[in-house]
Amino acid sequence: DFDSKKKRKVAKIYQALNSDPIDVAALRRMAISEGGLLTDEIRCKVWPKLLSVNTDDLPRLPGKELREDNKDYQQVLLDVRRSLRRFPPEMPDDQREGLQEELIDVILHVLKRNPQLHYYQGYHDIVITFLLVVGDRLATALVEKLSTHHLRDFMDPTMDNTKHILNYLMTMINQVNPEVHDFMQSAEVGTIFALSWLITWFGHVLSDFRHVVRLYDFFLACHPLMPIYFAAMIVLYREQEVLDCECDMASVHHLLSQIPQDLPYETLISRAGDLFVQFPPSRLAQEAAQHQAERTAAFTFKDFELASLQQRPDTVLRQRFREQPRGEEQTKPTLTKPRTNRFAMLAMMGLTVMLGAAALAVVKSAPEWASKFELQIFP
């Protein structure tokens, strides 16, 4: 039965590839559904279609002169040298060393052609996956398209956008399981444990290459934020482990940063898709912006102001007030009666403007994402 299902799926994939025009929607469905794209041979044909890459016009890689006076070369070299575990263990040393050289060239080529992109540690883990599946020339084209779209936020000069995306993780966990969210908040674990998951599309943390390429099928066919939905599902799936953990940062971080290698990937992929439908990016952005706004001085100032108006004088001042002669008290009524003057009015106007600006910032920070999950989620 499994073999017959696989044959039917392969037939549907080739039917979509041979359509005129190519049925990209069907290819997305095949990439997302159980088993993904099945083989690397099929991935070589389908991944370029998912990224709209023309395989008839692939770039030729430059020579070693690209490494001369390149600001990223030394860091890329260090990362590639540490990438031994990402290659199949049975691969001969000379073949692996040749692929590592190709890996360096692919990365530097993409960065050279796109100076607005900034290299980050972990980027090479994504490039390795493409290199092993499709070879250097096609990998270069696919990675370049991916870097200017799905990975764009990770390749800014700062990590601001990456941290903003990580904030969505806690927002989703809170929506689905407030108990787990509150436990993680109490432990002050933050979201740094999921950073390598997100920026490498889990390539750095999964030891089985089959699981890595299965996730890449899924992510390439989906919205760019799908990796953070999948990350949320991993945490939610491990709910009991989290709640049984010691409620401190070190313990919870250690637990979550170690991804079990026997996760039910197909189940988690399906649930991540459901989570996307239930909490689309537009809603996540609003929730995250609201949460961030609630932590600002502007948001909490009204409570601060009300509390300040209810203060009582300390013991010494109360004692002095009781001992004050009644005659003097009558001659200085302004000491015990608040005044409304233009300074108070200006202060209130300033508060109103400040709160209004904060509200506007919250609204503007929620981008107008597509709210439909068309064919399981391509934007």
Tab-separated table of C-alpha atoms in Angstrom:
chain	number	residue	atom	x	y	z
A	1	ASP	CA	0.000	0.000	0.000
A	2	PHE	CA	2.865	2.375	0.843
A	3	ASP	CA	4.563	1.679	-2.475
A	4	SER	CA	1.352	2.257	-4.398
A	5	LYS	CA	0.738	5.559	-2.592
A	6	LYS	CA	4.307	6.613	-3.335
A	7	LYS	CA	3.922	5.745	-7.027
A	8	ARG	CA	0.685	7.728	-7.248
A	9	LYS	CA	2.333	10.723	-5.624
A	10	VAL	CA	5.333	10.557	-7.964
A	11	ALA	CA	2.947	10.433	-10.913
A	12	LYS	CA	1.087	13.509	-9.644
A	13	ILE	CA	4.350	15.399	-9.179
A	14	TYR	CA	5.527	14.691	-12.736
A	15	GLN	CA	2.082	15.512	-14.064
A	16	ALA	CA	2.302	18.932	-12.372
A	17	LEU	CA	5.853	19.435	-13.726
A	18	ASN	CA	4.755	18.589	-17.263
A	19	SER	CA	1.706	20.851	-17.224
A	20	ASP	CA	1.767	23.981	-19.345
A	21	PRO	CA	2.059	26.207	-17.421
A	22	ILE	CA	3.635	24.191	-14.611
A	23	ASP	CA	1.116	23.504	-11.835
A	24	VAL	CA	3.078	25.104	-8.998
A	25	ALA	CA	0.067	24.958	-6.666
A	26	ALA	CA	-0.012	21.184	-7.009
A	27	LEU	CA	3.738	20.986	-6.400
A	28	ARG	CA	3.279	22.935	-3.186
A	29	ARG	CA	0.611	20.523	-2.047
A	30	MET	CA	2.882	17.587	-2.826
A	31	ALA	CA	5.799	19.171	-0.931
A	32	ILE	CA	3.635	19.760	2.146
A	33	SER	CA	1.699	16.496	2.221
A	34	GLU	CA	2.946	13.359	3.950
A	35	GLY	CA	6.398	12.311	2.837
A	36	GLY	CA	7.186	15.567	1.068
A	37	LEU	CA	8.929	15.279	-2.300
A	38	LEU	CA	10.177	11.743	-1.586
A	39	THR	CA	13.566	11.759	-3.376
A	40	ASP	CA	16.461	14.119	-4.095
A	41	GLU	CA	15.961	13.499	-7.803
A	42	ILE	CA	12.477	14.986	-7.555
A	43	ARG	CA	13.717	17.812	-5.329
A	44	CYS	CA	16.183	18.840	-8.041
A	45	LYS	CA	13.198	19.381	-10.324
A	46	VAL	CA	10.638	20.795	-7.864
A	47	TRP	CA	12.656	23.085	-5.565
A	48	PRO	CA	13.524	25.471	-8.442
A	49	LYS	CA	9.815	25.682	-9.352
A	50	LEU	CA	8.855	26.484	-5.771
A	51	LEU	CA	11.377	29.353	-5.798
A	52	SER	CA	10.722	30.473	-9.390
A	53	VAL	CA	14.302	29.806	-10.461
A	54	ASN	CA	15.037	29.340	-14.163
A	55	THR	CA	17.242	26.255	-14.450
A	56	ASP	CA	18.093	27.084	-18.067
A	57	ASP	CA	20.067	30.157	-17.032
A	58	LEU	CA	22.198	29.130	-14.060
A	59	PRO	CA	25.146	31.313	-13.007
A	60	ARG	CA	28.684	30.114	-13.498
A	61	LEU	CA	30.707	30.238	-10.330
A	62	PRO	CA	33.769	32.513	-10.374
A	63	GLY	CA	37.257	31.290	-9.602
A	64	LYS	CA	39.193	31.470	-6.361
A	65	GLU	CA	39.817	35.181	-6.910
A	66	LEU	CA	36.470	35.731	-5.179
A	67	ARG	CA	38.176	34.944	-1.880
A	68	GLU	CA	40.735	37.717	-2.198
A	69	ASP	CA	40.058	40.744	0.003
A	70	ASN	CA	36.590	39.419	0.876
A	71	LYS	CA	35.441	40.652	4.275
A	72	ASP	CA	33.445	37.484	4.978
A	73	TYR	CA	35.967	34.924	3.786
A	74	GLN	CA	37.690	34.186	7.108
A	75	GLN	CA	34.424	33.703	9.018
A	76	VAL	CA	32.948	31.564	6.243
A	77	LEU	CA	36.131	29.480	6.196
A	78	LEU	CA	35.947	28.886	9.958
A	79	ASP	CA	32.288	27.874	9.794
A	80	VAL	CA	32.812	25.543	6.846
A	81	ARG	CA	35.719	23.828	8.592
A	82	ARG	CA	33.402	23.145	11.536
A	83	SER	CA	30.726	21.656	9.288
A	84	LEU	CA	32.080	18.100	9.241
A	85	ARG	CA	29.004	16.612	10.962
A	86	ARG	CA	26.696	17.986	8.275
A	87	PHE	CA	28.158	15.683	5.623
A	88	PRO	CA	27.248	12.002	5.360
A	89	PRO	CA	29.601	10.042	7.673
A	90	GLU	CA	30.371	7.468	4.951
A	91	MET	CA	31.487	10.161	2.482
A	92	PRO	CA	35.203	9.881	1.512
A	93	ASP	CA	37.426	12.661	2.847
A	94	ASP	CA	38.467	13.938	-0.561
A	95	GLN	CA	34.830	14.231	-1.691
A	96	ARG	CA	33.864	16.052	1.499
A	97	GLU	CA	36.799	18.440	1.195
A	98	GLY	CA	35.811	19.185	-2.393
A	99	LEU	CA	32.245	19.950	-1.302
A	100	GLN	CA	33.523	22.221	1.451
A	101	GLU	CA	35.455	24.212	-1.135
A	102	GLU	CA	32.296	24.454	-3.262
A	103	LEU	CA	30.372	25.543	-0.175
A	104	ILE	CA	32.731	28.468	0.380
A	105	ASP	CA	32.425	29.544	-3.256
A	106	VAL	CA	28.611	29.379	-3.261
A	107	ILE	CA	28.334	31.509	-0.110
A	108	LEU	CA	30.824	34.136	-1.257
A	109	HIS	CA	29.221	34.285	-4.710
A	110	VAL	CA	25.775	35.030	-3.268
A	111	LEU	CA	27.163	37.662	-0.898
A	112	LYS	CA	29.208	39.287	-3.676
A	113	ARG	CA	26.171	39.599	-5.937
A	114	ASN	CA	23.989	40.919	-3.104
A	115	PRO	CA	25.996	43.373	-0.997
A	116	GLN	CA	22.871	44.299	0.982
A	117	LEU	CA	22.978	40.837	2.556
A	118	HIS	CA	25.090	40.173	5.643
A	119	TYR	CA	26.522	36.760	6.431
A	120	TYR	CA	25.530	35.146	9.711
A	121	GLN	CA	26.781	32.028	11.467
A	122	GLY	CA	24.374	29.266	10.564
A	123	TYR	CA	23.811	30.429	6.993
A	124	HIS	CA	26.287	27.800	5.834
A	125	ASP	CA	24.064	25.067	7.332
A	126	ILE	CA	21.304	26.033	4.917
A	127	VAL	CA	23.675	26.203	1.954
A	128	ILE	CA	25.070	22.747	2.765
A	129	THR	CA	21.611	21.227	2.467
A	130	PHE	CA	21.083	22.652	-1.006
A	131	LEU	CA	24.617	21.751	-2.090
A	132	LEU	CA	24.184	18.104	-1.079
A	133	VAL	CA	20.806	17.806	-2.806
A	134	VAL	CA	21.178	19.762	-6.077
A	135	GLY	CA	24.886	20.482	-6.662
A	136	ASP	CA	26.811	23.752	-6.664
A	137	ARG	CA	25.404	25.650	-9.678
A	138	LEU	CA	21.728	25.033	-8.930
A	139	ALA	CA	22.378	25.487	-5.209
A	140	THR	CA	23.851	28.923	-5.943
A	141	ALA	CA	20.710	30.027	-7.777
A	142	LEU	CA	18.329	28.594	-5.184
A	143	VAL	CA	20.229	29.988	-2.215
A	144	GLU	CA	20.428	33.427	-3.809
A	145	LYS	CA	16.658	33.524	-4.344
A	146	LEU	CA	16.063	32.191	-0.850
A	147	SER	CA	18.456	34.739	0.688
A	148	THR	CA	16.637	37.671	-0.879
A	149	HIS	CA	13.230	36.359	0.215
A	150	HIS	CA	12.683	33.735	2.935
A	151	LEU	CA	15.993	34.366	4.743
A	152	ARG	CA	16.079	38.115	4.177
A	153	ASP	CA	15.279	39.088	7.778
A	154	PHE	CA	18.202	37.037	9.104
A	155	MET	CA	20.664	38.799	6.779
A	156	ASP	CA	20.176	42.358	8.006
A	157	PRO	CA	23.052	44.249	9.661
A	158	THR	CA	21.398	43.714	13.073
A	159	MET	CA	19.333	40.930	14.618
A	160	ASP	CA	16.336	43.168	15.268
A	161	ASN	CA	14.068	41.465	12.738
A	162	THR	CA	15.221	38.017	13.819
A	163	LYS	CA	14.422	38.805	17.458
A	164	HIS	CA	11.049	40.163	16.390
A	165	ILE	CA	10.241	36.852	14.659
A	166	LEU	CA	11.389	34.908	17.729
A	167	ASN	CA	8.876	36.902	19.778
A	168	TYR	CA	6.128	35.220	17.752
A	169	LEU	CA	7.143	31.924	19.342
A	170	MET	CA	5.981	32.913	22.827
A	171	THR	CA	2.884	34.587	21.410
A	172	MET	CA	1.794	31.314	19.773
A	173	ILE	CA	2.595	29.239	22.843
A	174	ASN	CA	0.532	31.617	24.964
A	175	GLN	CA	-2.429	31.358	22.598
A	176	VAL	CA	-2.392	27.548	22.525
A	177	ASN	CA	-1.171	26.641	26.018
A	178	PRO	CA	-1.034	29.504	28.555
A	179	GLU	CA	0.236	27.127	31.246
A	180	VAL	CA	3.390	26.308	29.296
A	181	HIS	CA	3.809	29.988	28.393
A	182	ASP	CA	3.533	31.112	32.024
A	183	PHE	CA	5.964	28.393	33.138
A	184	MET	CA	8.530	29.510	30.564
A	185	GLN	CA	8.001	33.137	31.550
A	186	SER	CA	8.534	32.269	35.219
A	187	ALA	CA	11.720	30.431	34.302
A	188	GLU	CA	12.832	33.496	32.271
A	189	VAL	CA	14.114	31.162	29.570
A	190	GLY	CA	13.411	33.566	26.700
A	191	THR	CA	13.573	32.312	23.105
A	192	ILE	CA	17.304	32.095	22.417
A	193	PHE	CA	17.085	28.279	22.531
A	194	ALA	CA	15.181	28.427	19.222
A	195	LEU	CA	17.561	30.809	17.425
A	196	SER	CA	19.602	28.091	15.698
A	197	TRP	CA	16.372	26.283	14.750
A	198	LEU	CA	15.069	29.334	12.978
A	199	ILE	CA	18.129	30.672	11.167
A	200	THR	CA	19.281	27.251	9.898
A	201	TRP	CA	15.813	25.852	9.188
A	202	PHE	CA	16.701	23.144	11.737
A	203	GLY	CA	19.622	21.986	9.585
A	204	HIS	CA	22.103	22.575	12.408
A	205	VAL	CA	20.222	20.641	15.097
A	206	LEU	CA	18.860	17.561	13.298
A	207	SER	CA	21.299	14.706	12.778
A	208	ASP	CA	19.226	12.735	10.250
A	209	PHE	CA	19.514	14.340	6.814
A	210	ARG	CA	16.192	12.803	5.757
A	211	HIS	CA	14.393	14.881	8.373
A	212	VAL	CA	16.225	18.025	7.276
A	213	VAL	CA	15.241	17.764	3.605
A	214	ARG	CA	11.680	16.833	4.576
A	215	LEU	CA	11.410	20.088	6.497
A	216	TYR	CA	12.968	21.983	3.593
A	217	ASP	CA	10.246	20.609	1.301
A	218	PHE	CA	7.697	22.000	3.744
A	219	PHE	CA	9.322	25.386	4.293
A	220	LEU	CA	10.024	26.035	0.606
A	221	ALA	CA	6.360	25.481	-0.189
A	222	CYS	CA	5.114	27.728	2.591
A	223	HIS	CA	5.097	31.203	4.028
A	224	PRO	CA	8.547	32.463	5.158
A	225	LEU	CA	7.414	32.400	8.808
A	226	MET	CA	6.530	28.709	8.783
A	227	PRO	CA	9.786	27.692	10.582
A	228	ILE	CA	8.688	29.633	13.679
A	229	TYR	CA	5.297	27.892	13.617
A	230	PHE	CA	7.077	24.553	13.456
A	231	ALA	CA	9.326	25.628	16.354
A	232	ALA	CA	6.244	26.467	18.428
A	233	MET	CA	4.803	23.031	17.697
A	234	ILE	CA	7.982	21.346	18.956
A	235	VAL	CA	7.705	23.190	22.283
A	236	LEU	CA	3.975	22.490	22.563
A	237	TYR	CA	4.503	18.821	21.716
A	238	ARG	CA	6.978	18.598	24.619
A	239	GLU	CA	4.519	20.207	27.033
A	240	GLN	CA	4.822	17.632	29.791
A	241	GLU	CA	8.614	17.578	29.637
A	242	VAL	CA	8.653	21.350	30.017
A	243	LEU	CA	6.236	21.409	32.956
A	244	ASP	CA	8.125	18.587	34.709
A	245	CYS	CA	11.386	20.522	34.407
A	246	GLU	CA	12.875	22.644	37.193
A	247	CYS	CA	11.478	26.149	36.783
A	248	ASP	CA	14.749	27.947	36.214
A	249	MET	CA	16.370	29.365	33.125
A	250	ALA	CA	19.306	26.951	32.901
A	251	SER	CA	17.189	23.795	33.233
A	252	VAL	CA	14.455	24.820	30.797
A	253	HIS	CA	16.958	26.174	28.262
A	254	HIS	CA	18.970	22.943	28.384
A	255	LEU	CA	15.835	20.855	27.875
A	256	LEU	CA	14.460	22.838	24.957
A	257	SER	CA	17.749	23.364	23.157
A	258	GLN	CA	18.151	19.576	22.821
A	259	ILE	CA	15.688	18.511	20.110
A	260	PRO	CA	14.727	14.814	20.297
A	261	GLN	CA	15.693	13.072	17.078
A	262	ASP	CA	12.601	10.833	17.092
A	263	LEU	CA	9.970	13.543	16.808
A	264	PRO	CA	6.797	12.698	14.827
A	265	TYR	CA	7.723	15.070	12.010
A	266	GLU	CA	4.691	14.452	9.807
A	267	THR	CA	2.344	15.087	12.731
A	268	LEU	CA	4.184	18.273	13.700
A	269	ILE	CA	4.165	19.509	10.090
A	270	SER	CA	0.416	18.992	9.922
A	271	ARG	CA	-0.144	20.744	13.253
A	272	ALA	CA	2.127	23.644	12.244
A	273	GLY	CA	-0.074	24.131	9.178
A	274	ASP	CA	-3.186	24.113	11.368
A	275	LEU	CA	-1.545	26.613	13.697
A	276	PHE	CA	-0.833	28.894	10.741
A	277	VAL	CA	-4.503	28.837	9.754
A	278	GLN	CA	-5.630	29.525	13.318
A	279	PHE	CA	-3.079	32.255	14.014
A	280	PRO	CA	-1.997	33.835	10.701
A	281	PRO	CA	0.961	36.249	10.680
A	282	SER	CA	-1.331	39.287	10.751
A	283	ARG	CA	-2.764	38.173	14.080
A	284	LEU	CA	0.644	37.223	15.465
A	285	ALA	CA	1.993	40.660	14.586
A	286	GLN	CA	-0.864	42.360	16.410
A	287	GLU	CA	-0.500	40.144	19.481
A	288	ALA	CA	3.276	40.608	19.615
A	289	ALA	CA	2.994	44.374	19.123
A	290	GLN	CA	0.391	44.601	21.875
A	291	HIS	CA	2.568	42.567	24.227
A	292	GLN	CA	5.550	44.787	23.464
A	293	ALA	CA	3.482	47.948	23.950
A	294	GLU	CA	2.308	46.752	27.358
A	295	ARG	CA	5.939	46.718	28.486
A	296	THR	CA	6.608	50.350	27.529
A	297	ALA	CA	6.617	53.352	29.830
A	298	ALA	CA	3.890	55.014	27.772
A	299	PHE	CA	1.507	52.098	28.296
A	300	THR	CA	2.077	51.869	32.064
A	301	PHE	CA	2.251	55.598	32.778
A	302	LYS	CA	-1.476	55.973	33.479
A	303	ASP	CA	-1.317	53.431	36.300
A	304	PHE	CA	1.854	55.097	37.539
A	305	GLU	CA	0.093	58.470	37.554
A	306	LEU	CA	-2.954	57.143	39.419
A	307	ALA	CA	-0.751	55.489	42.013
A	308	SER	CA	1.193	58.706	42.544
A	309	LEU	CA	-2.038	60.618	43.263
A	310	GLN	CA	-2.929	58.193	46.053
A	311	GLN	CA	0.285	58.612	47.998
A	312	ARG	CA	0.135	59.602	51.657
A	313	PRO	CA	2.735	61.757	53.379
A	314	ASP	CA	5.290	59.937	55.460
A	315	THR	CA	5.202	59.852	59.282
A	316	VAL	CA	7.323	62.972	59.828
A	317	LEU	CA	5.249	65.117	57.493
A	318	ARG	CA	1.989	63.939	59.063
A	319	GLN	CA	3.334	64.780	62.510
A	320	ARG	CA	4.386	68.272	61.381
A	321	PHE	CA	1.016	68.839	59.760
A	322	ARG	CA	-0.812	67.983	62.996
A	323	GLU	CA	1.441	70.362	64.961
A	324	GLN	CA	0.999	73.250	62.517
A	325	PRO	CA	-0.933	76.258	64.014
A	326	ARG	CA	-4.464	76.607	62.640
A	327	GLY	CA	-3.858	80.289	61.837
A	328	GLU	CA	-0.904	79.533	59.614
A	329	GLU	CA	-2.909	76.756	58.004
A	330	GLN	CA	-5.612	79.249	57.043
A	331	THR	CA	-3.150	81.760	55.608
A	332	LYS	CA	-1.632	79.174	53.212
A	333	PRO	CA	-4.538	77.325	51.686
A	334	THR	CA	-2.593	76.544	48.570
A	335	LEU	CA	-0.410	74.039	50.464
A	336	THR	CA	-3.317	71.662	50.989
A	337	LYS	CA	-5.380	72.304	47.834
A	338	PRO	CA	-4.181	71.161	44.396
A	339	ARG	CA	-4.016	73.772	41.656
A	340	THR	CA	-4.942	73.363	38.036
A	341	ASN	CA	-2.739	75.559	35.886
A	342	ARG	CA	-1.354	75.591	32.391
A	343	PHE	CA	1.603	73.386	33.376
A	344	ALA	CA	-0.736	70.617	34.512
A	345	MET	CA	-2.756	71.019	31.346
A	346	LEU	CA	0.384	70.778	29.209
A	347	ALA	CA	1.443	67.672	31.085
A	348	MET	CA	-1.926	66.036	30.428
A	349	MET	CA	-1.810	67.044	26.761
A	350	GLY	CA	1.650	65.573	26.483
A	351	LEU	CA	0.449	62.333	28.044
A	352	THR	CA	-2.463	62.147	25.613
A	353	VAL	CA	-0.204	62.731	22.612
A	354	MET	CA	2.296	60.192	23.889
A	355	LEU	CA	-0.344	57.499	24.358
A	356	GLY	CA	-1.821	58.305	20.966
A	357	ALA	CA	1.571	57.947	19.309
A	358	ALA	CA	2.108	54.630	21.082
A	359	ALA	CA	-1.240	53.344	19.846
A	360	LEU	CA	-0.385	54.435	16.305
A	361	ALA	CA	2.962	52.666	16.528
A	362	VAL	CA	1.220	49.446	17.610
A	363	VAL	CA	-1.130	49.629	14.643
A	364	LYS	CA	1.642	50.396	12.159
A	365	SER	CA	3.836	47.586	13.490
A	366	ALA	CA	1.327	44.942	12.432
A	367	PRO	CA	2.051	44.307	8.739
A	368	GLU	CA	-0.777	43.476	6.398
A	369	TRP	CA	0.056	39.824	5.817
A	370	ALA	CA	-2.127	37.643	3.673
A	371	SER	CA	-4.662	35.982	5.973
A	372	LYS	CA	-5.502	33.061	3.724
A	373	PHE	CA	-3.686	29.765	3.793
A	374	GLU	CA	-3.842	29.241	0.050
A	375	LEU	CA	-2.930	25.695	-0.798
A	376	GLN	CA	-1.357	25.294	2.581
A	377	ILE	CA	0.291	28.577	2.937
A	378	PHE	CA	2.325	30.248	0.292
A	379	PRO	CA	2.154	34.093	0.648
